Coordinates of C-alpha atoms in Angstrom, one line a residue:
N1 CA 0.0 0.0 0.0
F2 CA 2.9 2.3 -0.6
V3 CA 1.1 4.9 -2.8
F4 CA -1.9 5.1 -0.4
K5 CA 0.5 5.5 2.6
F6 CA 2.6 8.0 0.8
L7 CA -0.4 10.2 0.0
L8 CA -1.5 10.1 3.7
G9 CA 2.0 11.0 4.8
Q10 CA 2.3 7.6 6.7
T11 CA 5.3 6.3 4.8
D12 CA 8.2 4.9 6.9
Y13 CA 11.6 5.0 5.2
M14 CA 14.7 3.1 6.2
L15 CA 18.2 4.7 5.9
N16 CA 20.9 2.5 4.3
A17 CA 24.5 2.8 3.3
E18 CA 26.2 1.5 0.2
P19 CA 29.7 1.7 -1.4
Y20 CA 30.1 5.0 -3.2
K21 CA 31.0 3.3 -6.5
Y22 CA 27.5 1.6 -6.5
L23 CA 25.8 4.9 -6.2
V24 CA 27.8 6.5 -9.1
A25 CA 27.2 3.4 -11.2
R26 CA 23.4 3.5 -10.6
Y27 CA 23.1 7.2 -11.5
G28 CA 25.3 6.7 -14.5
Y29 CA 23.1 3.9 -15.7
M30 CA 19.9 6.1 -15.3
G31 CA 21.7 8.9 -17.1
T32 CA 20.8 11.5 -14.6
G33 CA 24.5 12.4 -13.7
V34 CA 26.2 13.0 -10.5
K35 CA 27.4 16.4 -9.3
E36 CA 29.6 16.6 -6.2
Q37 CA 29.7 19.5 -3.7
V38 CA 32.8 19.2 -1.4
L39 CA 32.0 20.6 2.0
N40 CA 34.4 23.1 3.5
L41 CA 34.7 21.4 6.9
T42 CA 37.6 21.1 9.3
Q43 CA 38.8 17.7 10.1
S44 CA 37.1 17.7 13.5
E45 CA 33.8 18.8 11.9
A46 CA 34.1 16.0 9.2
N47 CA 34.8 13.5 12.0
Y48 CA 31.8 14.6 13.9
L49 CA 29.6 14.5 10.8
F50 CA 30.8 10.9 10.2
T51 CA 30.0 10.0 13.8
L52 CA 26.5 11.4 13.4
L53 CA 25.9 9.4 10.3
L54 CA 27.1 6.2 12.0
E55 CA 24.7 6.9 14.9
N56 CA 21.9 7.5 12.4
I57 CA 22.4 4.2 10.6
R58 CA 22.2 2.1 13.9
P59 CA 19.3 -0.4 13.7
E60 CA 17.3 1.5 16.3
N61 CA 17.6 4.8 14.4
Q62 CA 17.4 3.6 10.7
E63 CA 13.6 3.9 10.3
Y64 CA 11.9 7.2 10.2
R65 CA 8.6 8.7 9.1
Y66 CA 9.2 10.2 5.7
I67 CA 7.3 13.5 4.9
W68 CA 8.2 14.5 1.4
L69 CA 7.8 18.2 1.9
Y70 CA 9.1 18.8 5.4
D71 CA 11.3 15.9 6.4
N72 CA 12.7 14.2 3.3
C73 CA 16.1 12.8 2.4
T74 CA 17.5 16.2 1.2
E75 CA 16.4 18.1 4.3
R76 CA 17.8 15.2 6.5
A77 CA 21.2 15.7 4.9
R78 CA 21.1 19.5 5.3
D79 CA 20.2 19.2 9.0
M80 CA 22.9 16.7 9.7
I81 CA 25.6 18.9 8.2
E82 CA 24.4 22.0 10.0
K83 CA 24.5 20.0 13.3
A84 CA 28.2 19.0 12.6
V85 CA 29.3 22.6 11.7
D86 CA 31.0 24.6 14.5
G87 CA 29.1 27.8 13.8
N88 CA 26.1 28.7 11.7
V89 CA 25.3 27.9 8.0
V90 CA 24.0 31.1 6.4
Y91 CA 22.2 30.7 3.1
E92 CA 22.8 34.0 1.3
R93 CA 21.1 33.3 -2.0
P94 CA 18.2 35.8 -2.7
A95 CA 14.8 34.4 -1.7
V96 CA 12.7 33.0 -4.5
Q97 CA 9.1 33.9 -4.3
A98 CA 7.4 30.6 -5.3
T99 CA 4.8 28.1 -4.1
I100 CA 5.6 24.4 -3.8
R101 CA 3.2 23.8 -6.8
Q102 CA 5.1 26.2 -9.0
M103 CA 8.4 24.6 -8.1
L104 CA 7.1 21.1 -8.8
H105 CA 5.6 22.3 -12.2
Q106 CA 9.1 23.7 -13.1
C107 CA 10.7 20.3 -12.3
L108 CA 8.1 18.2 -14.1
Q109 CA 7.8 20.0 -17.4
E110 CA 8.8 16.7 -19.2
D111 CA 6.3 14.7 -17.2
P112 CA 2.8 16.2 -17.5
W113 CA 1.0 13.2 -16.1
T114 CA 2.9 13.3 -12.9
C115 CA 2.3 17.0 -12.8
F116 CA -1.4 16.3 -13.2
G117 CA -1.4 13.7 -10.5
I118 CA 0.2 16.1 -8.1
D119 CA -2.3 18.8 -9.0
M120 CA -5.2 16.5 -8.5
I121 CA -4.1 14.9 -5.3
L122 CA -2.3 17.6 -3.2
G123 CA -4.5 20.3 -1.8
A124 CA -4.2 24.0 -1.1
E125 CA -1.2 23.5 1.3
I126 CA 1.2 23.6 -1.7
D127 CA -0.3 26.9 -3.0
E128 CA 0.9 28.9 0.0
P129 CA 4.2 30.8 -0.5
V130 CA 7.0 29.1 1.5
D131 CA 10.3 30.3 2.8
K132 CA 13.6 29.1 1.3
R133 CA 14.2 26.5 4.1
I134 CA 11.1 24.6 3.1
Q135 CA 12.0 25.1 -0.6
M136 CA 15.1 23.1 0.1
F137 CA 13.1 19.9 -0.1
L138 CA 14.1 19.8 -3.7
P139 CA 17.7 18.6 -4.2
D140 CA 18.4 21.0 -7.0
F141 CA 17.2 24.0 -5.0
F142 CA 19.3 23.0 -2.0
R143 CA 22.3 22.5 -4.3
Q144 CA 21.9 26.0 -5.6
E145 CA 21.5 27.4 -2.0
A146 CA 24.5 25.5 -0.8
S147 CA 26.7 26.8 -3.6
E148 CA 26.2 30.4 -2.4
A149 CA 26.1 29.7 1.4
Y150 CA 28.8 30.4 3.9
I151 CA 29.8 29.2 7.4
M152 CA 29.8 31.9 10.1
R153 CA 32.3 31.0 12.8
K154 CA 31.8 31.8 16.4
D155 CA 34.7 34.3 16.2
G156 CA 32.9 36.2 13.5
S157 CA 34.9 34.9 10.5
R158 CA 33.1 33.4 7.5
I159 CA 34.2 30.8 5.0
P160 CA 32.4 29.4 1.9
Y161 CA 30.1 26.4 2.7
I162 CA 31.2 24.6 -0.4
F163 CA 34.9 24.1 -1.0
T164 CA 34.7 23.0 -4.7
T165 CA 32.1 21.4 -7.0
N166 CA 32.9 18.5 -9.3
D167 CA 31.1 16.8 -12.2
I168 CA 31.5 13.1 -11.4
I169 CA 29.2 11.9 -14.3
Q170 CA 27.8 14.1 -17.0
E171 CA 24.0 13.9 -17.4
T172 CA 23.1 11.9 -20.6
L173 CA 19.4 11.6 -20.1
K174 CA 17.5 13.4 -22.8
R175 CA 14.7 15.4 -21.3
E176 CA 12.1 16.0 -24.1
K177 CA 8.8 17.7 -23.5
A178 CA 6.0 15.3 -23.8
S179 CA 3.8 15.4 -26.9
F180 CA 0.6 17.4 -26.6
L181 CA -1.2 14.5 -28.2
I182 CA -0.8 12.5 -25.0
S183 CA -1.1 15.4 -22.5
P184 CA -3.7 15.3 -19.8
I185 CA -5.3 18.5 -21.0
L186 CA -6.0 17.1 -24.4
I187 CA -7.1 13.6 -23.1
F188 CA -9.5 15.1 -20.6
S189 CA -10.8 17.7 -23.0
L190 CA -11.8 14.8 -25.4
L191 CA -13.3 13.0 -22.5
L192 CA -15.3 16.1 -21.7
L193 CA -16.6 16.4 -25.3
I194 CA -17.5 12.7 -25.4
T195 CA -19.4 13.1 -22.1
I196 CA -21.3 16.1 -23.4
F197 CA -22.1 14.3 -26.7
L198 CA -23.4 11.2 -24.9
F199 CA -25.4 13.4 -22.5
V200 CA -27.2 15.1 -25.4
Y201 CA -27.7 11.7 -27.1
E202 CA -29.2 10.2 -23.9
F203 CA -31.5 13.3 -23.4
I204 CA -32.8 13.1 -27.0
R205 CA -33.2 9.4 -27.1
N206 CA -34.3 9.1 -23.5
K207 CA -31.9 6.2 -23.1
R208 CA -28.9 5.8 -20.7
Q209 CA -25.6 4.7 -21.9
E210 CA -24.6 2.6 -18.9
W211 CA -21.5 1.2 -20.4
F212 CA -20.0 4.7 -20.5
D213 CA -20.9 5.3 -16.9
I214 CA -19.3 2.1 -15.8
I215 CA -16.1 2.8 -17.8
L216 CA -15.9 6.4 -16.4

């Protein structure tokens, strides 16, 4: 019942670890590419972050309630890094005025049916303007925020949050906009026209087309 639980916000996820080469190979196979942002941490901060990750993957801590908008895998990574930093992470990128729906539409331009499903299922909550911290639920948005962020040390000094960025694997996936012929707006427009036509037909003939009602 994954989809049903996901929609209700009752999906439990389990953290797992794997060799880095497997992750790179999987994303390379999918063609989505891998971009690496090297954190600008001291050795003690890196050690502490590693300790936090080891604690998080213990059997009693592995499972957590996944909330795609407020507590997903991207936000968990952000929070874990912030906890390890000796100081404060400041996200300096200018705020983007956008709703969650607008951000999802921008990401799903090549997948209109997923976009339609989100529009149909998710309610008014995603039409409210949200601050940049909530907007970081999208990995690409967090990547952009991180690229311009800095760490404010307790002594008042500041250093870049990201030391360097590397392209591990180039994206090879071809993202093409879906044909209008199979778009939701065309399909449901045709369905509306068929429904209107059958309604008129039923009204004139005084006969119900039950087969259509059943299919619909």
